[in-house]
Amino acid sequence: AARLAFEHDRALTRHHFEEGEHPVVRIEHLNKTFDGSTQVLRDVNLDVWPGEVVVVLGPSGSGKSTMLRCINLLEKPTAGHILIEDKEITGSAKTDVNKLRQNLGMVFQSFNLFPHLTAKQNVMIGQTKVLKKDKAEAAREAERQLEAVGLLDRADFKPAQLSGGQQQRVAIARAVAMHPDVLLFDEPTSALDPELVRGVLDVMRDLAENGGMTMIVVTHEMGFAREVADRVVFMEGGVVVEQGLPEKVFDHPENARTAEFLGSID
Ligand code: ADP
Ligand code: MG
């Protein structure tokens, strides 16, 4: 089965496959129903390969957030399988959710920084509390990651003293400092004033292009999707309607709904 997915995916992504590579995230026949009635995800299948950047597009309510939330078990899948680094997190075997979430960085629309801690302390706290790193080491890593997002000079500022864009860059630094297997972004720039979007997207692009980070990014930023994504996935009504190379999906969408959505956004 792994072999089949490998061949199948080759045409859908800019990712350069290596022999024997395994997906970081494998989603198989994922279904999610709320309240026993509303089916929000229907038979979603998606493999994400090491270092691959997958951008998920789709109208509001199409199930994008629910899919991300199933990956880190913030939602329990109704049916189907999710594997992270070949380990199944769904099904009967008990998954250590805390351990799982260490390996899955999550960046939300709202930045969720601790308001009483400085930028640097926000980047340190997961490292010391969860990874049990000693303080000096966590501080060095925090400085490295704040520098990478261009905020070393704001290390001692509290969130309220930072712009929304700067707060989101701290949130990204915090996620990266945990060295996760994959970073999940849920509309990371949607809450930002337009002039602050660019800085956050630049940080994400740097992570993708120079950091080799495996990323699943839900966003409406079409320029980012076109330039940075290895693969674009279009969802609607809980279904992956279409996926493929960005230039293919943007310039020659096969599905009428994809075309309509892209037309309405631009
Ligand atoms: P998107 O992120 O693409 O906008 P969501 O995954 O947030 O879509 O939502 C998909 C659908 O699932 C929506 O119709 C939403 O109302 C519904 N939904 C999401 N979370 C819940 C929940 N906890 N209970 C019931 N319905 C939900
Ligand atoms: Mg959403």
PDB file of N, CA and C in Angstrom, residues 91-158:
ATOM      1  N   GLY A  91      -7.599   4.468  16.323  1.00  0.00           N
ATOM      2  CA  GLY A  91      -7.795   3.045  16.593  1.00  0.00           C
ATOM      3  C   GLY A  91      -7.704   2.726  18.067  1.00  0.00           C
ATOM      4  N   SER A  92      -7.540   1.455  18.361  1.00  0.00           N
ATOM      5  CA  SER A  92      -7.718   1.005  19.738  1.00  0.00           C
ATOM      6  C   SER A  92      -6.477   1.224  20.604  1.00  0.00           C
ATOM      7  N   ALA A  93      -5.297   1.160  19.983  1.00  0.00           N
ATOM      8  CA  ALA A  93      -4.078   1.342  20.776  1.00  0.00           C
ATOM      9  C   ALA A  93      -4.090   2.734  21.417  1.00  0.00           C
ATOM     10  N   LYS A  94      -3.758   2.786  22.679  1.00  0.00           N
ATOM     11  CA  LYS A  94      -3.808   4.045  23.406  1.00  0.00           C
ATOM     12  C   LYS A  94      -2.642   4.951  22.970  1.00  0.00           C
ATOM     13  N   THR A  95      -2.988   6.152  22.521  1.00  0.00           N
ATOM     14  CA  THR A  95      -1.945   7.102  22.141  1.00  0.00           C
ATOM     15  C   THR A  95      -1.675   8.046  23.301  1.00  0.00           C
ATOM     16  N   ASP A  96      -0.408   8.289  23.567  1.00  0.00           N
ATOM     17  CA  ASP A  96      -0.023   9.291  24.552  1.00  0.00           C
ATOM     18  C   ASP A  96      -0.187  10.663  23.896  1.00  0.00           C
ATOM     19  N   VAL A  97      -1.300  11.312  24.205  1.00  0.00           N
ATOM     20  CA  VAL A  97      -1.660  12.553  23.512  1.00  0.00           C
ATOM     21  C   VAL A  97      -0.631  13.653  23.760  1.00  0.00           C
ATOM     22  N   ASN A  98      -0.083  13.700  24.964  1.00  0.00           N
ATOM     23  CA  ASN A  98       0.916  14.733  25.251  1.00  0.00           C
ATOM     24  C   ASN A  98       2.171  14.529  24.416  1.00  0.00           C
ATOM     25  N   LYS A  99       2.569  13.277  24.330  1.00  0.00           N
ATOM     26  CA  LYS A  99       3.733  12.925  23.528  1.00  0.00           C
ATOM     27  C   LYS A  99       3.471  13.262  22.055  1.00  0.00           C
ATOM     28  N   LEU A 100       2.287  12.901  21.602  1.00  0.00           N
ATOM     29  CA  LEU A 100       1.901  13.178  20.216  1.00  0.00           C
ATOM     30  C   LEU A 100       1.993  14.672  19.923  1.00  0.00           C
ATOM     31  N   ARG A 101       1.443  15.489  20.811  1.00  0.00           N
ATOM     32  CA  ARG A 101       1.384  16.931  20.545  1.00  0.00           C
ATOM     33  C   ARG A 101       2.757  17.583  20.609  1.00  0.00           C
ATOM     34  N   GLN A 102       3.691  16.936  21.312  1.00  0.00           N
ATOM     35  CA  GLN A 102       5.082  17.429  21.271  1.00  0.00           C
ATOM     36  C   GLN A 102       5.632  17.373  19.856  1.00  0.00           C
ATOM     37  N   ASN A 103       5.186  16.336  19.128  1.00  0.00           N
ATOM     38  CA  ASN A 103       5.721  16.123  17.791  1.00  0.00           C
ATOM     39  C   ASN A 103       4.934  16.849  16.715  1.00  0.00           C
ATOM     40  N   LEU A 104       3.858  17.505  17.112  1.00  0.00           N
ATOM     41  CA  LEU A 104       3.023  18.239  16.169  1.00  0.00           C
ATOM     42  C   LEU A 104       2.937  19.676  16.637  1.00  0.00           C
ATOM     43  N   GLY A 105       3.627  20.562  15.956  1.00  0.00           N
ATOM     44  CA  GLY A 105       3.524  21.973  16.317  1.00  0.00           C
ATOM     45  C   GLY A 105       2.256  22.542  15.729  1.00  0.00           C
ATOM     46  N   MET A 106       1.582  23.384  16.490  1.00  0.00           N
ATOM     47  CA  MET A 106       0.328  23.948  15.986  1.00  0.00           C
ATOM     48  C   MET A 106       0.398  25.468  16.098  1.00  0.00           C
ATOM     49  N   VAL A 107       0.084  26.134  15.000  1.00  0.00           N
ATOM     50  CA  VAL A 107       0.027  27.596  15.007  1.00  0.00           C
ATOM     51  C   VAL A 107      -1.386  28.003  14.597  1.00  0.00           C
ATOM     52  N   PHE A 108      -2.062  28.694  15.494  1.00  0.00           N
ATOM     53  CA  PHE A 108      -3.468  29.042  15.286  1.00  0.00           C
ATOM     54  C   PHE A 108      -3.611  30.470  14.775  1.00  0.00           C
ATOM     55  N   GLN A 109      -4.850  30.771  14.401  1.00  0.00           N
ATOM     56  CA  GLN A 109      -5.186  32.140  14.000  1.00  0.00           C
ATOM     57  C   GLN A 109      -4.931  33.114  15.150  1.00  0.00           C
ATOM     58  N   SER A 110      -5.367  32.734  16.354  1.00  0.00           N
ATOM     59  CA  SER A 110      -5.062  33.541  17.544  1.00  0.00           C
ATOM     60  C   SER A 110      -3.773  32.977  18.122  1.00  0.00           C
ATOM     61  N   PHE A 111      -2.914  33.864  18.579  1.00  0.00           N
ATOM     62  CA  PHE A 111      -1.523  33.446  18.807  1.00  0.00           C
ATOM     63  C   PHE A 111      -1.351  32.634  20.081  1.00  0.00           C
ATOM     64  N   ASN A 112      -2.251  32.851  21.061  1.00  0.00           N
ATOM     65  CA  ASN A 112      -2.230  32.041  22.283  1.00  0.00           C
ATOM     66  C   ASN A 112      -0.903  32.086  23.032  1.00  0.00           C
ATOM     67  N   LEU A 113      -0.270  33.248  23.069  1.00  0.00           N
ATOM     68  CA  LEU A 113       0.922  33.380  23.913  1.00  0.00           C
ATOM     69  C   LEU A 113       0.477  33.621  25.351  1.00  0.00           C
ATOM     70  N   PHE A 114       1.341  33.248  26.295  1.00  0.00           N
ATOM     71  CA  PHE A 114       1.052  33.589  27.689  1.00  0.00           C
ATOM     72  C   PHE A 114       1.294  35.080  27.875  1.00  0.00           C
ATOM     73  N   PRO A 115       0.270  35.825  28.298  1.00  0.00           N
ATOM     74  CA  PRO A 115       0.384  37.289  28.353  1.00  0.00           C
ATOM     75  C   PRO A 115       1.365  37.793  29.417  1.00  0.00           C
ATOM     76  N   HIS A 116       1.569  37.009  30.456  1.00  0.00           N
ATOM     77  CA  HIS A 116       2.416  37.468  31.568  1.00  0.00           C
ATOM     78  C   HIS A 116       3.886  37.112  31.352  1.00  0.00           C
ATOM     79  N   LEU A 117       4.169  36.363  30.272  1.00  0.00           N
ATOM     80  CA  LEU A 117       5.559  35.975  29.991  1.00  0.00           C
ATOM     81  C   LEU A 117       6.108  36.797  28.832  1.00  0.00           C
ATOM     82  N   THR A 118       7.427  36.993  28.835  1.00  0.00           N
ATOM     83  CA  THR A 118       8.067  37.671  27.712  1.00  0.00           C
ATOM     84  C   THR A 118       8.096  36.742  26.493  1.00  0.00           C
ATOM     85  N   ALA A 119       8.476  37.328  25.367  1.00  0.00           N
ATOM     86  CA  ALA A 119       8.602  36.532  24.144  1.00  0.00           C
ATOM     87  C   ALA A 119       9.535  35.348  24.384  1.00  0.00           C
ATOM     88  N   LYS A 120      10.682  35.648  24.977  1.00  0.00           N
ATOM     89  CA  LYS A 120      11.675  34.595  25.204  1.00  0.00           C
ATOM     90  C   LYS A 120      11.150  33.524  26.155  1.00  0.00           C
ATOM     91  N   GLN A 121      10.481  33.957  27.220  1.00  0.00           N
ATOM     92  CA  GLN A 121       9.918  32.986  28.170  1.00  0.00           C
ATOM     93  C   GLN A 121       8.838  32.134  27.507  1.00  0.00           C
ATOM     94  N   ASN A 122       8.068  32.749  26.603  1.00  0.00           N
ATOM     95  CA  ASN A 122       7.062  31.979  25.867  1.00  0.00           C
ATOM     96  C   ASN A 122       7.702  30.884  25.016  1.00  0.00           C
ATOM     97  N   VAL A 123       8.869  31.199  24.454  1.00  0.00           N
ATOM     98  CA  VAL A 123       9.536  30.202  23.600  1.00  0.00           C
ATOM     99  C   VAL A 123      10.249  29.147  24.457  1.00  0.00           C
ATOM    100  N   MET A 124      10.573  29.520  25.692  1.00  0.00           N
ATOM    101  CA  MET A 124      11.289  28.589  26.577  1.00  0.00           C
ATOM    102  C   MET A 124      10.382  27.596  27.291  1.00  0.00           C
ATOM    103  N   ILE A 125       9.142  27.997  27.570  1.00  0.00           N
ATOM    104  CA  ILE A 125       8.369  27.273  28.584  1.00  0.00           C
ATOM    105  C   ILE A 125       8.057  25.824  28.182  1.00  0.00           C
ATOM    106  N   GLY A 126       7.729  25.619  26.906  1.00  0.00           N
ATOM    107  CA  GLY A 126       7.480  24.234  26.458  1.00  0.00           C
ATOM    108  C   GLY A 126       8.742  23.387  26.537  1.00  0.00           C
ATOM    109  N   GLN A 127       9.864  24.019  26.237  1.00  0.00           N
ATOM    110  CA  GLN A 127      11.135  23.287  26.276  1.00  0.00           C
ATOM    111  C   GLN A 127      11.491  22.835  27.687  1.00  0.00           C
ATOM    112  N   THR A 128      11.264  23.712  28.674  1.00  0.00           N
ATOM    113  CA  THR A 128      11.628  23.351  30.044  1.00  0.00           C
ATOM    114  C   THR A 128      10.570  22.451  30.682  1.00  0.00           C
ATOM    115  N   LYS A 129       9.301  22.798  30.480  1.00  0.00           N
ATOM    116  CA  LYS A 129       8.230  22.048  31.162  1.00  0.00           C
ATOM    117  C   LYS A 129       7.958  20.702  30.501  1.00  0.00           C
ATOM    118  N   VAL A 130       7.950  20.682  29.174  1.00  0.00           N
ATOM    119  CA  VAL A 130       7.556  19.456  28.472  1.00  0.00           C
ATOM    120  C   VAL A 130       8.777  18.621  28.083  1.00  0.00           C
ATOM    121  N   LEU A 131       9.773  19.269  27.486  1.00  0.00           N
ATOM    122  CA  LEU A 131      10.969  18.527  27.049  1.00  0.00           C
ATOM    123  C   LEU A 131      11.996  18.369  28.172  1.00  0.00           C
ATOM    124  N   LYS A 132      11.748  19.062  29.303  1.00  0.00           N
ATOM    125  CA  LYS A 132      12.627  18.980  30.479  1.00  0.00           C
ATOM    126  C   LYS A 132      14.066  19.425  30.183  1.00  0.00           C
ATOM    127  N   LYS A 133      14.192  20.359  29.254  1.00  0.00           N
ATOM    128  CA  LYS A 133      15.532  20.917  28.988  1.00  0.00           C
ATOM    129  C   LYS A 133      15.934  21.836  30.138  1.00  0.00           C
ATOM    130  N   ASP A 134      17.219  21.967  30.359  1.00  0.00           N
ATOM    131  CA  ASP A 134      17.613  22.918  31.404  1.00  0.00           C
ATOM    132  C   ASP A 134      17.489  24.339  30.861  1.00  0.00           C
ATOM    133  N   LYS A 135      17.411  25.275  31.809  1.00  0.00           N
ATOM    134  CA  LYS A 135      17.036  26.646  31.460  1.00  0.00           C
ATOM    135  C   LYS A 135      17.994  27.295  30.479  1.00  0.00           C
ATOM    136  N   ALA A 136      19.278  27.084  30.692  1.00  0.00           N
ATOM    137  CA  ALA A 136      20.270  27.739  29.837  1.00  0.00           C
ATOM    138  C   ALA A 136      20.144  27.251  28.399  1.00  0.00           C
ATOM    139  N   GLU A 137      19.928  25.965  28.267  1.00  0.00           N
ATOM    140  CA  GLU A 137      19.807  25.385  26.935  1.00  0.00           C
ATOM    141  C   GLU A 137      18.531  25.888  26.255  1.00  0.00           C
ATOM    142  N   ALA A 138      17.437  25.927  27.027  1.00  0.00           N
ATOM    143  CA  ALA A 138      16.163  26.423  26.488  1.00  0.00           C
ATOM    144  C   ALA A 138      16.283  27.888  26.090  1.00  0.00           C
ATOM    145  N   ALA A 139      17.041  28.643  26.872  1.00  0.00           N
ATOM    146  CA  ALA A 139      17.216  30.067  26.567  1.00  0.00           C
ATOM    147  C   ALA A 139      18.012  30.250  25.278  1.00  0.00           C
ATOM    148  N   ARG A 140      19.034  29.427  25.111  1.00  0.00           N
ATOM    149  CA  ARG A 140      19.827  29.512  23.872  1.00  0.00           C
ATOM    150  C   ARG A 140      18.970  29.178  22.648  1.00  0.00           C
ATOM    151  N   GLU A 141      18.178  28.119  22.783  1.00  0.00           N
ATOM    152  CA  GLU A 141      17.295  27.723  21.678  1.00  0.00           C
ATOM    153  C   GLU A 141      16.263  28.832  21.405  1.00  0.00           C
ATOM    154  N   ALA A 142      15.731  29.419  22.469  1.00  0.00           N
ATOM    155  CA  ALA A 142      14.742  30.498  22.308  1.00  0.00           C
ATOM    156  C   ALA A 142      15.368  31.670  21.548  1.00  0.00           C
ATOM    157  N   GLU A 143      16.609  31.999  21.903  1.00  0.00           N
ATOM    158  CA  GLU A 143      17.286  33.101  21.209  1.00  0.00           C
ATOM    159  C   GLU A 143      17.507  32.757  19.740  1.00  0.00           C
ATOM    160  N   ARG A 144      17.923  31.520  19.496  1.00  0.00           N
ATOM    161  CA  ARG A 144      18.096  31.092  18.089  1.00  0.00           C
ATOM    162  C   ARG A 144      16.799  31.246  17.310  1.00  0.00           C
ATOM    163  N   GLN A 145      15.711  30.776  17.899  1.00  0.00           N
ATOM    164  CA  GLN A 145      14.437  30.789  17.166  1.00  0.00           C
ATOM    165  C   GLN A 145      13.872  32.202  17.052  1.00  0.00           C
ATOM    166  N   LEU A 146      14.089  33.026  18.063  1.00  0.00           N
ATOM    167  CA  LEU A 146      13.623  34.416  17.954  1.00  0.00           C
ATOM    168  C   LEU A 146      14.438  35.155  16.899  1.00  0.00           C
ATOM    169  N   GLU A 147      15.698  34.840  16.824  1.00  0.00           N
ATOM    170  CA  GLU A 147      16.525  35.450  15.782  1.00  0.00           C
ATOM    171  C   GLU A 147      16.032  35.030  14.392  1.00  0.00           C
ATOM    172  N   ALA A 148      15.673  33.753  14.270  1.00  0.00           N
ATOM    173  CA  ALA A 148      15.207  33.237  12.975  1.00  0.00           C
ATOM    174  C   ALA A 148      13.929  33.930  12.513  1.00  0.00           C
ATOM    175  N   VAL A 149      13.104  34.370  13.457  1.00  0.00           N
ATOM    176  CA  VAL A 149      11.878  35.076  13.062  1.00  0.00           C
ATOM    177  C   VAL A 149      12.057  36.601  13.153  1.00  0.00           C
ATOM    178  N   GLY A 150      13.308  37.030  13.328  1.00  0.00           N
ATOM    179  CA  GLY A 150      13.621  38.467  13.298  1.00  0.00           C
ATOM    180  C   GLY A 150      13.211  39.231  14.540  1.00  0.00           C
ATOM    181  N   LEU A 151      13.146  38.547  15.684  1.00  0.00           N
ATOM    182  CA  LEU A 151      12.638  39.212  16.891  1.00  0.00           C
ATOM    183  C   LEU A 151      13.559  39.096  18.096  1.00  0.00           C
ATOM    184  N   LEU A 152      14.841  38.855  17.844  1.00  0.00           N
ATOM    185  CA  LEU A 152      15.753  38.738  18.983  1.00  0.00           C
ATOM    186  C   LEU A 152      15.761  40.030  19.807  1.00  0.00           C
ATOM    187  N   ASP A 153      15.616  41.155  19.124  1.00  0.00           N
ATOM    188  CA  ASP A 153      15.607  42.439  19.850  1.00  0.00           C
ATOM    189  C   ASP A 153      14.316  42.671  20.642  1.00  0.00           C
ATOM    190  N   ARG A 154      13.340  41.793  20.489  1.00  0.00           N
ATOM    191  CA  ARG A 154      12.084  41.906  21.247  1.00  0.00           C
ATOM    192  C   ARG A 154      11.961  40.792  22.291  1.00  0.00           C
ATOM    193  N   ALA A 155      13.063  40.116  22.570  1.00  0.00           N
ATOM    194  CA  ALA A 155      13.023  38.925  23.436  1.00  0.00           C
ATOM    195  C   ALA A 155      12.396  39.196  24.797  1.00  0.00           C
ATOM    196  N   ASP A 156      12.610  40.392  25.318  1.00  0.00           N
ATOM    197  CA  ASP A 156      12.131  40.675  26.670  1.00  0.00           C
ATOM    198  C   ASP A 156      10.818  41.454  26.694  1.00  0.00           C
ATOM    199  N   PHE A 157      10.178  41.552  25.531  1.00  0.00           N
ATOM    200  CA  PHE A 157       8.873  42.218  25.463  1.00  0.00           C
ATOM    201  C   PHE A 157       7.770  41.216  25.803  1.00  0.00           C
ATOM    202  N   LYS A 158       6.719  41.733  26.425  1.00  0.00           N
ATOM    203  CA  LYS A 158       5.525  40.917  26.659  1.00  0.00           C
ATOM    204  C   LYS A 158       4.624  41.005  25.420  1.00  0.00           C
TER     205      LYS A 158
END
